[in-house]
Amino acid sequence: MSLISAPRRDVAWIGRFSALLRYAVLIGVGLLMLYPLFWMVAASFKPNHEIFGSAGLWPQEPTMDGVVKGWRTGTEYSFATYLLNSFAFIMPKVLLTVVSSVLVAYGFARFRMPGKQLWFALMVATILLPKSVLLIPQYLMFREFGWLDTYLPLYVPCAFATDGFFVFMVVQFLRGIPPDMEEAAVIDGCNSLQVLWHVVVPVIMPAIISVALFQFMWSLNDFLYPLIYLSSVGKYPVALALKMAIDVTEATAWNQVLAMSTIALLPSLIVFFLAQKYFVEGITSGSVKG
Amino acid sequence: MASKADIAEGATTDKSRGGGVAKGRVLLRGVTKCFGAVDVIKGVDLEIAPGELTVFVGPSGCGKSTLLRLVSGLELPTGGSIIIGDRDVTLVHPSERGIAMVFQSYALYPHMSVAENMGFGLKIAGLPKPLIKEKVAKAAEILQLTPLLDRKPRALSGGQRQRVAIGRCIVREPEVFLFDEPLSNLDAALRGQMRVEIARLHAKLGATMIYVTHDQVEAMTLATRIVVLNAGRIEQIGAPIELYRHPANLFVAGFIGSPAMNFMDGIVEAVETDGVSVRLNGATLRLPRHDAAVKPGAKVTVGIRPEHFRVGPTPTDMDHDQAVEFDAIIDLVERLGGETLAHLRMPSLSDGVLVVKISGDVPLRIGTGLRVGVRLAQCHLFDADGRAVGEPAARAVVAA
């Protein structure tokens, strides 16, 4: 009896210890990674002099000063204007990206066409192309169109599935889905677009939401393109407004900048958590064998 | 509104399609299909009569699924024509051919309820909602799906999903039902149950059905006629029992029947008007054949089904000219319960091991001897090209 139970007690103890160790390391590293974020949020509620004065996270003299002044900004517009500006081009951008990427991906994944392999390889190659290479020709082109200082250069290209990465992502997702459902829909009388709308889109919804989410977050964080194409301060998006707060004054009010950065993070966070369950949910489960 | 009514009318009465005697007839004329340089279907001519349940059977890659997809219109043939009812539908869109198809993977729409799945085709055709609901309810009743109509496919078991897939077909009231290996994703017990349900459904609806399977049991039990395919060609067409008793060639003989037929190489010794004498490894069999078109000295193959061997001290109990007996050594025994597969060495017949199917209660020990007999009328004979020789062997034998 004792011969059997003694090693068991050992095994249980080792198991518990190793779990403890694992979680301690994970939590430690996790906190280390998130510390800058916590620091930013905490610093939003510190007076400016305290930010670099102490290394502590918790504000010693908590104040809403940074948030209130930061929201007013140093310009004639409030931060709300910049937030709305961001949405003004991000919304059409996300919509056009989703529609064009899904259409093109559906074509690549399901239709036979001459030279398909070559076209697909070319499209993937554009993902590898550094964005900055295209800046000057694009700028000249949009200047000819008379689109400078408008949001058009920021979202119109998305209507042509120019983001190869998203097309690639949806194609890969579609390749993992058996075409039987679509064939059943064809027999049920759908044309290609009806198959796409009634069957493919609902099934690839997780991929579509991923595309929308990535495009939303990347566009919100995008700094370079708005900087190049927009010149009126009244049209600036969040990323430019934050930059402006840093260099217009001699002594930067870091608490204001950090408070506004925190607010600028919120839309992404909210959208992410709203969409999260669609990543997890396996929407295809149950359609084919199981 | 008028056009919707027209569609409804067409779908319910099928006046617009085929009509007349030919409704539900399927005719394939010289159908070929190439994928790039690969010939998958090498010229198929086939007529399926209205109301028949035809089973396409064959090994993997024989083209049976491709042939079904050609009938459905999901693939277009490289050559030849396809006629359903009275219409040439070779280039017609799948939805306008008067067919409905059940897929191996069920292919249900995961985001729609059972009722929506079943009514989707009618919705696309623009039928009014109350009519769709009525038709779906009727089909659900036939398939006992009524309590499940609001569920999503993921909340259903495999058998229920397959029934929904069949329901989706019934609702469309097609001339021809197409089944692409519909039971191969189900477990053995459920497969047996669904097989019976499909047979019942066929009896009830009386519609033409084409059923693709690699499972012989499904083919034998369900089919009105079986089409055996091999490498893109039809090897033989016939009623299940016809194929079993009188295979036209070596391929069909080896493919139909489980375990497979035993084959032995032999040389023709003599040909008479009512028989062929074949020299095997050590014995000579005189097989009853009329008008056998082989010459003495020709290489032939003799085939005997495992279930046609008898064992025991006097295995056949017949005259010497009707049956033969041999001594065998037991090499391996596979007990299946009700029956036993004995792998035997019979030097007088063949160098290899022959499989014999016998009753499960016969005591057998590996390495011991056994007396085995077979009726000559139950032996099959094939020429060097693999074609059955002369008047089929077992035609005179009434159920063995």
XYZ file of C-alpha atoms in Angstrom:
690
model
C 0.000 0.000 0.000
C 2.647 2.473 1.033
C 4.770 1.378 -1.866
C 2.067 2.447 -4.247
C 0.919 5.656 -2.611
C 4.366 7.130 -1.907
C 5.398 7.722 -5.528
C 1.911 8.998 -6.279
C 2.208 11.721 -3.686
C 5.545 12.655 -5.270
C 4.071 12.824 -8.746
C 1.184 15.006 -7.590
C 3.571 17.381 -5.832
C 5.835 17.690 -8.869
C 2.837 18.282 -11.113
C 1.524 21.042 -8.875
C 4.941 22.662 -8.568
C 5.526 22.639 -12.318
C 2.102 24.159 -12.953
C 2.856 26.875 -10.397
C 6.195 27.589 -12.045
C 4.691 27.682 -15.504
C 1.949 30.114 -14.527
C 4.383 32.303 -12.572
C 6.607 32.629 -15.637
C 3.665 33.258 -17.953
C 2.129 35.898 -15.700
C 5.523 37.542 -15.203
C 6.272 37.773 -18.919
C 2.686 38.850 -19.651
C 2.934 41.738 -17.178
C 6.284 42.748 -18.601
C 4.788 42.948 -22.105
C 1.725 44.864 -20.980
C 3.570 47.246 -18.632
C 3.998 50.035 -21.225
C 0.263 49.923 -21.894
C -0.583 50.116 -18.178
C 1.966 52.891 -17.816
C 0.337 54.844 -20.631
C -3.127 54.548 -19.114
C -1.827 55.483 -15.653
C 0.188 58.406 -17.025
C -2.973 59.883 -18.554
C -4.106 60.655 -15.015
C -0.792 62.072 -13.752
C 0.255 65.711 -13.836
C 2.938 66.362 -16.419
C 5.816 66.727 -13.933
C 5.063 63.407 -12.286
C 5.332 61.345 -15.498
C 9.108 61.434 -15.658
C 9.593 62.127 -11.972
C 8.628 58.717 -10.640
C 8.721 55.206 -12.008
C 5.614 54.111 -10.107
C 2.502 53.088 -11.962
C -0.138 54.537 -9.660
C -0.632 58.352 -9.919
C 0.300 60.074 -6.609
C -1.739 63.147 -7.464
C -4.490 61.778 -9.794
C -5.902 64.440 -12.098
C -8.243 64.641 -15.101
C -6.262 67.627 -16.379
C -4.520 65.699 -19.154
C -7.742 64.182 -20.441
C -9.698 67.444 -20.443
C -6.959 69.602 -21.986
C -5.931 66.882 -24.370
C -9.505 66.532 -25.640
C -9.598 70.302 -26.303
C -6.240 70.041 -28.138
C -4.016 72.959 -29.035
C -5.914 73.584 -32.274
C -9.298 75.076 -33.110
C -10.819 71.594 -33.259
C -11.532 69.190 -30.414
C -10.236 65.639 -30.413
C -13.750 64.488 -31.382
C -13.245 66.069 -34.819
C -10.108 64.015 -35.380
C -11.823 60.834 -34.231
C -14.727 61.474 -36.629
C -12.241 62.284 -39.409
C -10.630 58.908 -38.875
C -13.976 57.156 -39.164
C -14.891 59.207 -42.229
C -12.327 57.401 -44.358
C -11.964 54.154 -42.382
C -15.609 53.116 -42.796
C -15.670 53.262 -46.618
C -12.180 51.785 -46.632
C -13.211 48.739 -44.575
C -16.379 48.250 -46.603
C -14.637 48.484 -49.974
C -11.812 46.220 -48.800
C -14.205 43.511 -47.650
C -16.333 43.593 -50.801
C -13.429 43.681 -53.254
C -11.250 41.157 -51.395
C -14.072 38.622 -51.090
C -15.026 38.966 -54.766
C -11.455 38.565 -55.974
C -10.694 35.740 -53.541
C -13.845 33.884 -54.602
C -12.664 34.162 -58.188
C -9.200 32.840 -57.391
C -10.466 30.023 -55.172
C -13.354 28.699 -57.252
C -13.110 29.606 -60.914
C -10.969 28.248 -63.713
C -9.299 30.975 -65.733
C -6.314 31.115 -68.030
C -3.068 31.901 -66.223
C -4.639 31.707 -62.774
C -1.439 30.500 -61.125
C 0.502 33.409 -62.605
C -2.070 36.018 -61.557
C -2.197 34.611 -58.061
C 1.597 34.603 -57.779
C 1.680 38.221 -58.989
C -0.919 39.200 -56.435
C 1.033 37.544 -53.635
C 4.157 39.303 -54.906
C 2.474 42.683 -54.358
C 2.255 41.830 -50.654
C 6.030 41.701 -50.574
C 6.371 45.059 -52.333
C 7.405 47.801 -49.855
C 4.610 50.367 -49.653
C 7.004 53.294 -49.820
C 8.102 52.276 -53.324
C 4.692 53.290 -54.653
C 4.397 56.558 -52.756
C 5.707 58.939 -55.390
C 3.916 57.514 -58.461
C 0.714 57.265 -56.432
C 1.055 60.837 -55.223
C 1.551 62.102 -58.772
C -1.431 60.114 -59.992
C -3.778 61.368 -57.294
C -2.556 64.912 -57.855
C -3.595 64.569 -61.521
C -7.004 63.362 -60.359
C -7.264 66.435 -58.149
C -7.769 64.263 -55.093
C -5.158 65.899 -52.853
C -6.415 67.023 -49.445
C -9.417 64.689 -49.744
C -9.989 61.223 -48.275
C -10.364 59.635 -51.717
C -6.728 58.499 -52.123
C -7.023 56.799 -48.754
C -9.950 54.511 -49.573
C -10.735 54.427 -53.306
C -7.788 52.099 -54.126
C -9.309 49.563 -51.724
C -12.229 49.107 -54.116
C -9.843 47.239 -56.419
C -8.628 44.615 -53.936
C -5.241 46.277 -53.738
C -4.535 44.695 -50.370
C -3.169 41.381 -51.616
C -2.817 40.166 -48.064
C -6.571 40.183 -47.473
C -7.281 38.456 -50.781
C -4.688 35.832 -49.894
C -6.236 35.354 -46.453
C -9.750 34.819 -47.809
C -8.474 32.514 -50.578
C -6.735 30.341 -47.999
C -9.904 30.245 -45.912
C -12.014 29.304 -48.942
C -9.613 26.534 -49.896
C -10.321 24.881 -46.579
C -14.052 24.752 -47.292
C -15.364 21.882 -49.423
C -17.111 23.174 -52.549
C -20.041 20.769 -52.088
C -22.248 23.415 -50.479
C -21.716 25.740 -53.408
C -22.490 22.944 -55.862
C -25.664 22.192 -53.943
C -26.566 25.868 -54.278
C -25.889 25.755 -58.032
C -28.264 22.796 -58.312
C -30.734 24.775 -56.219
C -30.655 27.369 -58.984
C -28.176 30.014 -57.820
C -25.940 31.904 -60.217
C -22.359 32.616 -59.112
C -23.169 35.845 -57.312
C -26.139 34.254 -55.538
C -23.902 31.374 -54.444
C -21.449 33.943 -53.104
C -24.093 35.936 -51.258
C -26.323 33.158 -49.918
C -23.785 30.436 -49.176
C -20.142 31.520 -49.335
C -20.388 34.813 -47.427
C -22.204 33.359 -44.396
C -19.766 30.458 -44.268
C -16.617 32.584 -44.482
C -17.966 35.212 -42.060
C -15.085 34.625 -39.596
C -12.589 35.438 -42.360
C -14.585 38.472 -43.449
C -14.678 39.780 -39.891
C -10.936 39.245 -39.581
C -10.364 41.233 -42.754
C -12.599 44.054 -41.540
C -10.947 44.093 -38.138
C -7.390 44.125 -39.433
C -8.195 46.830 -41.969
C -9.929 48.888 -39.264
C -7.024 48.689 -36.838
C -4.315 49.219 -39.424
C -6.137 52.186 -40.939
C -6.684 53.773 -37.556
C -2.979 53.443 -36.850
C -1.915 54.532 -40.328
C 0.202 57.655 -40.185
C 2.071 57.908 -43.476
C -0.752 58.045 -46.031
C -2.865 60.716 -44.251
C 0.330 62.702 -43.719
C 1.066 62.669 -47.447
C -2.386 63.330 -48.830
C -4.027 65.592 -46.228
C -2.938 69.164 -45.713
C -5.861 70.875 -43.873
C -5.737 70.374 -40.126
C -9.546 70.169 -40.101
C -9.308 66.876 -42.054
C -6.587 65.265 -39.917
C -7.268 61.823 -38.478
C -6.284 60.709 -34.960
C -2.758 59.582 -35.822
C -1.833 63.006 -37.228
C -3.558 64.853 -34.400
C -1.440 63.010 -31.842
C 1.725 63.864 -33.720
C 0.625 67.478 -33.938
C 0.219 67.627 -30.153
C 3.860 66.662 -29.785
C 5.553 69.204 -32.026
C 3.387 72.330 -31.935
C 4.412 73.297 -28.422
C 7.906 73.720 -27.082
C 7.351 71.736 -23.923
C 5.105 68.818 -24.832
C 2.250 68.111 -22.451
C 2.912 64.404 -22.308
C -0.038 63.680 -20.059
C -2.354 65.107 -22.746
C -0.692 63.117 -25.509
C -0.902 59.905 -23.488
C -4.514 60.534 -22.477
C -5.497 61.005 -26.120
C -3.469 57.934 -27.120
C -5.476 55.971 -24.607
C -8.714 57.275 -26.097
C -7.433 56.539 -29.597
C -6.938 52.927 -28.545
C -10.540 52.516 -27.441
C -12.249 52.126 -30.844
C -9.875 49.312 -31.808
C -10.352 47.605 -28.465
C -14.134 47.897 -28.576
C -14.356 46.626 -32.151
C -12.003 43.770 -31.333
C -13.950 42.550 -28.338
C -17.261 42.858 -30.195
C -15.922 40.737 -33.044
C -14.034 38.279 -30.888
C -16.708 35.640 -30.650
C -16.824 35.288 -34.428
C -13.180 34.249 -34.484
C -13.879 31.543 -31.966
C -17.135 30.274 -33.382
C -16.618 27.626 -36.006
C -19.414 28.600 -38.319
C -18.906 25.720 -40.722
C -19.363 23.026 -38.093
C -22.297 20.833 -38.957
C -22.536 21.580 -42.637
C -20.363 18.734 -43.767
C -19.662 15.381 -42.214
C -19.204 15.181 -38.477
C -46.735 37.605 -60.051
C -47.840 35.666 -63.104
C -44.322 34.387 -63.669
C -44.113 33.156 -60.088
C -47.322 31.244 -60.557
C -45.915 29.729 -63.739
C -42.838 28.526 -61.913
C -44.970 27.080 -59.156
C -47.094 25.319 -61.717
C -44.040 23.920 -63.487
C -42.465 22.708 -60.290
C -45.565 20.951 -59.060
C -46.722 19.245 -62.215
C -43.535 19.067 -64.256
C -45.556 19.901 -67.339
C -42.767 22.121 -68.552
C -40.192 19.359 -68.392
C -40.169 16.263 -70.525
C -43.653 15.098 -69.796
C -45.214 12.079 -71.448
C -43.758 8.591 -71.250
C -40.145 9.677 -71.289
C -40.373 11.646 -68.035
C -37.572 10.522 -65.791
C -35.673 8.765 -68.543
C -31.933 9.404 -68.687
C -29.991 8.790 -71.852
C -26.232 9.096 -72.258
C -24.861 8.978 -75.793
C -21.121 8.585 -76.315
C -20.348 10.725 -73.290
C -16.667 11.489 -72.765
C -14.868 13.678 -70.257
C -11.243 14.752 -70.149
C -9.562 16.714 -67.382
C -6.582 18.171 -69.210
C -4.784 15.216 -70.740
C -6.545 12.640 -68.567
C -9.513 10.786 -70.058
C -11.781 10.129 -67.111
C -14.846 8.961 -69.043
C -14.022 7.163 -72.272
C -17.307 6.974 -74.090
C -20.363 5.881 -72.139
C -23.663 4.868 -73.715
C -26.412 4.186 -71.243
C -30.173 4.324 -71.049
C -31.905 4.519 -67.697
C -35.624 3.793 -67.783
C -38.085 5.980 -65.825
C -38.446 4.883 -62.216
C -35.302 2.781 -62.178
C -32.811 2.920 -59.352
C -29.530 2.576 -61.173
C -26.361 2.122 -59.193
C -22.968 3.135 -60.593
C -20.370 0.990 -58.917
C -16.656 0.559 -59.411
C -13.274 0.992 -57.754
C -11.933 4.413 -56.718
C -11.072 6.549 -59.706
C -13.214 4.569 -62.154
C -15.164 7.706 -63.060
C -18.464 6.865 -61.389
C -18.711 10.162 -59.511
C -17.623 12.097 -62.591
C -20.345 10.393 -64.618
C -22.906 11.422 -62.010
C -21.615 14.987 -62.046
C -21.971 15.001 -65.837
C -25.618 14.014 -65.461
C -26.075 16.713 -62.801
C -24.474 19.383 -64.945
C -21.818 20.306 -62.381
C -19.341 19.162 -65.031
C -19.833 19.531 -68.763
C -18.912 16.584 -71.004
C -16.039 16.854 -73.476
C -18.083 14.927 -76.015
C -21.425 13.180 -76.440
C -24.868 14.197 -75.276
C -27.068 13.794 -72.209
C -30.833 13.570 -72.467
C -33.191 13.761 -69.510
C -36.837 13.156 -70.316
C -37.231 14.330 -73.896
C -34.779 17.199 -73.643
C -31.138 17.341 -74.594
C -29.657 18.863 -71.448
C -25.985 18.525 -72.361
C -25.374 22.261 -71.909
C -28.322 23.141 -69.653
C -27.744 24.715 -66.207
C -27.961 22.146 -63.365
C -31.006 23.807 -61.828
C -32.960 23.499 -65.083
C -32.287 19.825 -65.742
C -34.948 18.498 -63.435
C -32.414 16.828 -61.180
C -31.602 17.016 -57.487
C -28.478 15.720 -55.842
C -27.486 14.331 -52.449
C -23.802 14.807 -51.702
C -21.476 12.547 -49.773
C -20.697 15.359 -47.339
C -24.430 16.292 -47.095
C -23.499 19.832 -48.221
C -26.134 21.463 -46.019
C -26.001 25.232 -45.623
C -24.680 25.606 -42.060
C -26.220 29.001 -41.377
C -29.757 27.999 -42.349
C -32.285 25.987 -40.391
C -33.496 22.630 -41.653
C -36.605 24.257 -43.127
C -34.544 26.972 -44.844
C -32.142 24.377 -46.170
C -34.972 22.409 -47.697
C -36.774 25.435 -49.097
C -33.706 27.274 -50.434
C -34.052 26.049 -54.011
C -37.703 27.098 -54.112
C -36.837 30.500 -52.621
C -34.248 31.085 -55.342
C -36.849 30.031 -57.927
C -39.053 32.808 -56.530
C -41.905 30.691 -55.194
C -44.284 32.385 -52.744
C -43.492 31.730 -49.084
C -46.693 29.861 -48.130
C -46.156 27.412 -50.990
C -42.533 26.813 -49.944
C -43.672 26.199 -46.383
C -46.289 23.714 -47.548
C -43.860 21.766 -49.718
C -41.202 21.709 -47.009
C -43.740 20.480 -44.468
C -44.813 17.712 -46.816
C -41.253 16.549 -47.471
C -40.408 16.778 -43.770
C -43.316 14.486 -43.009
C -42.145 11.871 -45.506
C -38.697 11.909 -43.891
C -39.889 12.332 -40.275
C -38.050 15.625 -39.981
C -41.006 17.702 -38.777
C -39.753 18.132 -35.172
C -36.325 19.216 -36.441
C -37.386 21.913 -38.912
C -36.109 24.819 -36.782
C -32.752 23.310 -35.941
C -29.446 24.176 -37.516
C -27.513 21.382 -39.268
C -24.848 21.350 -36.549
C -27.464 20.251 -34.010
C -28.321 17.152 -36.049
C -26.833 13.678 -36.117
C -25.240 12.283 -39.261
C -28.327 10.312 -40.237
C -30.608 13.305 -39.699
C -28.329 15.517 -41.785
C -28.460 13.026 -44.609
C -32.251 12.970 -44.364
C -32.318 16.767 -44.627
C -30.121 16.524 -47.722
C -32.615 14.060 -49.198
C -35.478 16.340 -48.146
C -33.865 19.206 -50.035
C -34.114 17.000 -53.136
C -37.697 15.847 -52.580
C -38.909 19.440 -52.243
C -37.662 20.197 -55.740
C -39.739 17.332 -57.141
C -37.075 16.395 -59.657
C -37.356 13.928 -62.519
C -34.126 12.306 -61.427
C -32.535 11.965 -57.989
C -28.758 11.749 -57.928
C -26.953 10.249 -54.943
C -23.178 10.604 -54.672
C -22.016 8.020 -52.116
C -24.615 9.318 -49.671
C -23.989 6.816 -46.903
C -20.219 6.581 -46.795
C -19.887 9.085 -43.936
C -22.247 7.158 -41.674
C -21.335 4.372 -39.289
C -22.190 0.798 -40.202
C -25.446 0.516 -38.244
C -26.817 3.824 -39.512
C -25.756 2.974 -43.044
C -27.891 -0.142 -42.959
C -30.830 1.847 -41.639
C -30.512 4.642 -44.204
C -30.142 2.067 -46.975
C -33.537 0.701 -46.079
C -34.962 4.237 -45.931
C -33.676 5.055 -49.402
C -35.138 1.810 -50.759
C -38.469 2.728 -49.154
C -38.308 6.251 -50.522
C -37.683 4.924 -54.007
C -40.684 2.619 -53.723
C -42.804 5.504 -52.424
C -41.813 8.221 -54.904
C -41.223 5.944 -57.879
C -38.752 8.494 -59.242
C -35.698 7.710 -61.310
C -32.640 7.530 -59.107
C -28.959 7.269 -59.914
C -26.856 6.162 -57.016
C -23.065 6.111 -56.890
C -21.324 3.872 -54.398
C -18.250 1.735 -53.955
C -20.123 -0.423 -51.464
C -21.273 -3.684 -53.030
C -23.908 -4.320 -50.397
C -25.580 -0.987 -51.201
C -25.331 -1.735 -54.902
C -26.743 -5.252 -54.619
C -29.578 -4.395 -52.242
C -30.762 -1.079 -53.707
C -30.310 -1.385 -57.427
C -32.842 -2.153 -60.076
C -29.839 -2.267 -62.358
C -26.147 -2.010 -61.646
C -23.683 -0.318 -63.960
C -20.163 -1.574 -63.270
C -17.563 0.996 -64.283
C -13.848 0.547 -64.621
C -11.288 3.067 -65.874
C -13.926 5.276 -67.466
C -15.774 2.518 -69.315
C -18.870 0.456 -68.607
C -17.856 -3.145 -67.942
C -21.343 -4.567 -67.594
C -24.923 -3.468 -67.016
C -27.475 -5.745 -65.434
C -29.735 -6.628 -62.551
C -27.749 -7.291 -59.365
C -28.337 -11.039 -59.373
C -27.552 -11.231 -63.089
C -24.182 -9.611 -62.457
C -23.507 -11.960 -59.604
C -24.423 -15.105 -61.493
C -23.227 -14.232 -64.944
C -20.383 -11.736 -64.853
C -19.489 -10.840 -68.423
C -15.790 -10.516 -67.732
C -13.015 -11.016 -65.215
C -13.311 -7.496 -63.826
C -16.990 -7.794 -62.949
C -16.451 -11.330 -61.655
C -13.740 -10.092 -59.316
C -15.548 -6.927 -58.312
C -19.037 -8.202 -57.531
C -19.196 -10.600 -54.603
C -17.446 -10.539 -51.263
C -14.983 -12.062 -50.619
C -13.868 -11.849 -54.244
C -14.065 -14.760 -56.630
C -11.099 -17.152 -56.715
C -9.296 -17.240 -60.052
C -7.203 -20.139 -61.363
C -5.116 -20.199 -64.534
C -5.691 -23.110 -66.878
C -5.236 -24.405 -70.421
C -8.069 -25.683 -72.604
C -7.611 -29.417 -73.279
C -10.675 -30.179 -75.332
C -13.759 -28.383 -76.629
C -17.017 -30.284 -77.197
C -20.495 -29.049 -78.079
C -21.656 -29.134 -74.474
C -18.487 -28.704 -72.485
C -14.923 -27.420 -72.181
C -12.193 -29.405 -70.464
C -9.709 -27.179 -68.674
C -6.408 -28.385 -67.281
C -5.572 -26.631 -64.018
C -2.523 -27.179 -61.816
C -3.185 -30.847 -61.177
C -6.751 -31.568 -62.128
C -8.861 -31.338 -65.238
C -12.342 -29.831 -64.940
C -14.965 -30.454 -67.575
C -17.148 -27.349 -67.448
C -20.603 -27.501 -69.063
C -20.616 -24.891 -71.859
C -22.559 -24.536 -75.064
C -20.885 -23.171 -78.154
C -17.715 -22.168 -76.368
C -15.561 -20.072 -78.677
C -12.177 -21.260 -77.422
C -9.635 -23.554 -79.023
C -7.669 -26.363 -77.383
C -4.381 -25.009 -76.013
C -5.808 -21.567 -75.242
C -5.036 -19.954 -71.926
C -8.153 -19.447 -69.806
C -9.103 -18.453 -66.271
C -11.479 -20.484 -64.131
C -13.374 -18.617 -61.428
C -15.090 -20.085 -58.408
C -16.884 -17.995 -55.765
C -15.840 -18.660 -52.157
C -19.430 -19.469 -51.227
C -19.740 -22.140 -53.925
C -17.238 -24.484 -52.320
C -18.639 -27.223 -50.063
C -16.685 -28.998 -47.357
C -17.130 -32.289 -45.481
C -16.422 -35.984 -46.021
C -18.672 -36.085 -49.107
C -18.942 -32.407 -49.949
C -21.046 -32.432 -53.121
C -23.006 -35.664 -53.131
C -23.328 -35.561 -56.914
C -22.232 -37.559 -59.931
C -18.670 -37.234 -61.090
C -19.649 -35.331 -64.229
C -21.531 -32.656 -62.259
C -19.125 -31.974 -59.449
C -15.483 -32.391 -58.460
C -13.784 -32.904 -55.124
C -10.264 -32.120 -53.952
C -8.071 -32.420 -50.910
C -7.054 -29.153 -49.333
C -4.789 -27.994 -46.499
C -6.064 -25.257 -44.192
C -3.716 -22.265 -44.345
C -5.640 -19.649 -42.335
C -9.063 -19.357 -40.743
C -11.056 -16.114 -40.382
C -14.118 -16.627 -38.211
C -16.859 -14.034 -38.798
C -19.369 -15.667 -36.467
C -22.155 -16.919 -38.660
C -19.711 -17.921 -41.329
C -16.039 -18.690 -41.658
C -13.546 -17.770 -44.362
C -11.037 -20.570 -44.776
C -7.894 -19.888 -46.779
C -6.997 -23.232 -48.338
C -4.142 -24.652 -50.354
C -5.484 -26.849 -53.144
C -2.478 -27.945 -55.219
C -4.682 -29.643 -57.779
C -6.383 -26.334 -58.607
C -3.815 -23.620 -58.084
C -0.438 -22.728 -56.595
C -1.952 -19.905 -54.592
C -4.291 -19.802 -51.648
C -8.035 -20.028 -52.358
C -10.681 -18.518 -50.105
C -13.660 -20.671 -49.184
C -16.723 -19.410 -47.339
C -18.361 -22.022 -45.139
C -20.733 -22.256 -42.241
C -19.479 -20.837 -38.941
C -19.917 -24.054 -36.974
C -17.554 -26.276 -38.958
C -14.507 -27.107 -36.810
C -11.324 -26.110 -38.657
C -7.676 -26.322 -37.584
C -4.803 -24.672 -39.370
C -2.491 -27.213 -41.014
C -5.034 -30.012 -41.166
C -6.580 -31.471 -44.284
C -10.073 -30.888 -45.624
C -12.184 -32.388 -48.372
C -13.602 -29.680 -50.647
C -16.043 -29.970 -53.511
C -17.627 -27.710 -56.078
C -20.378 -28.087 -58.668
C -18.990 -27.724 -62.153
C -22.022 -25.707 -63.202
C -21.037 -23.030 -60.680
C -17.575 -22.535 -62.123
C -16.961 -19.484 -64.315
C -14.728 -19.564 -67.361
C -12.969 -16.597 -68.957
C -10.809 -16.458 -72.078
C -7.364 -14.859 -72.344
C -8.964 -11.411 -72.879
C -10.995 -11.796 -69.711
C -14.367 -12.320 -71.423
C -16.779 -14.953 -70.160
C -16.705 -18.053 -72.375
C -19.774 -19.625 -73.933
C -23.243 -19.860 -72.467
C -22.919 -18.753 -68.825
C -22.158 -21.553 -66.447
C -24.696 -21.264 -63.720
C -27.713 -20.406 -65.853
C -29.116 -23.892 -65.350
C -28.521 -23.870 -61.616
C -31.430 -22.638 -59.571
C -30.333 -20.766 -56.442
C -27.481 -22.715 -54.953
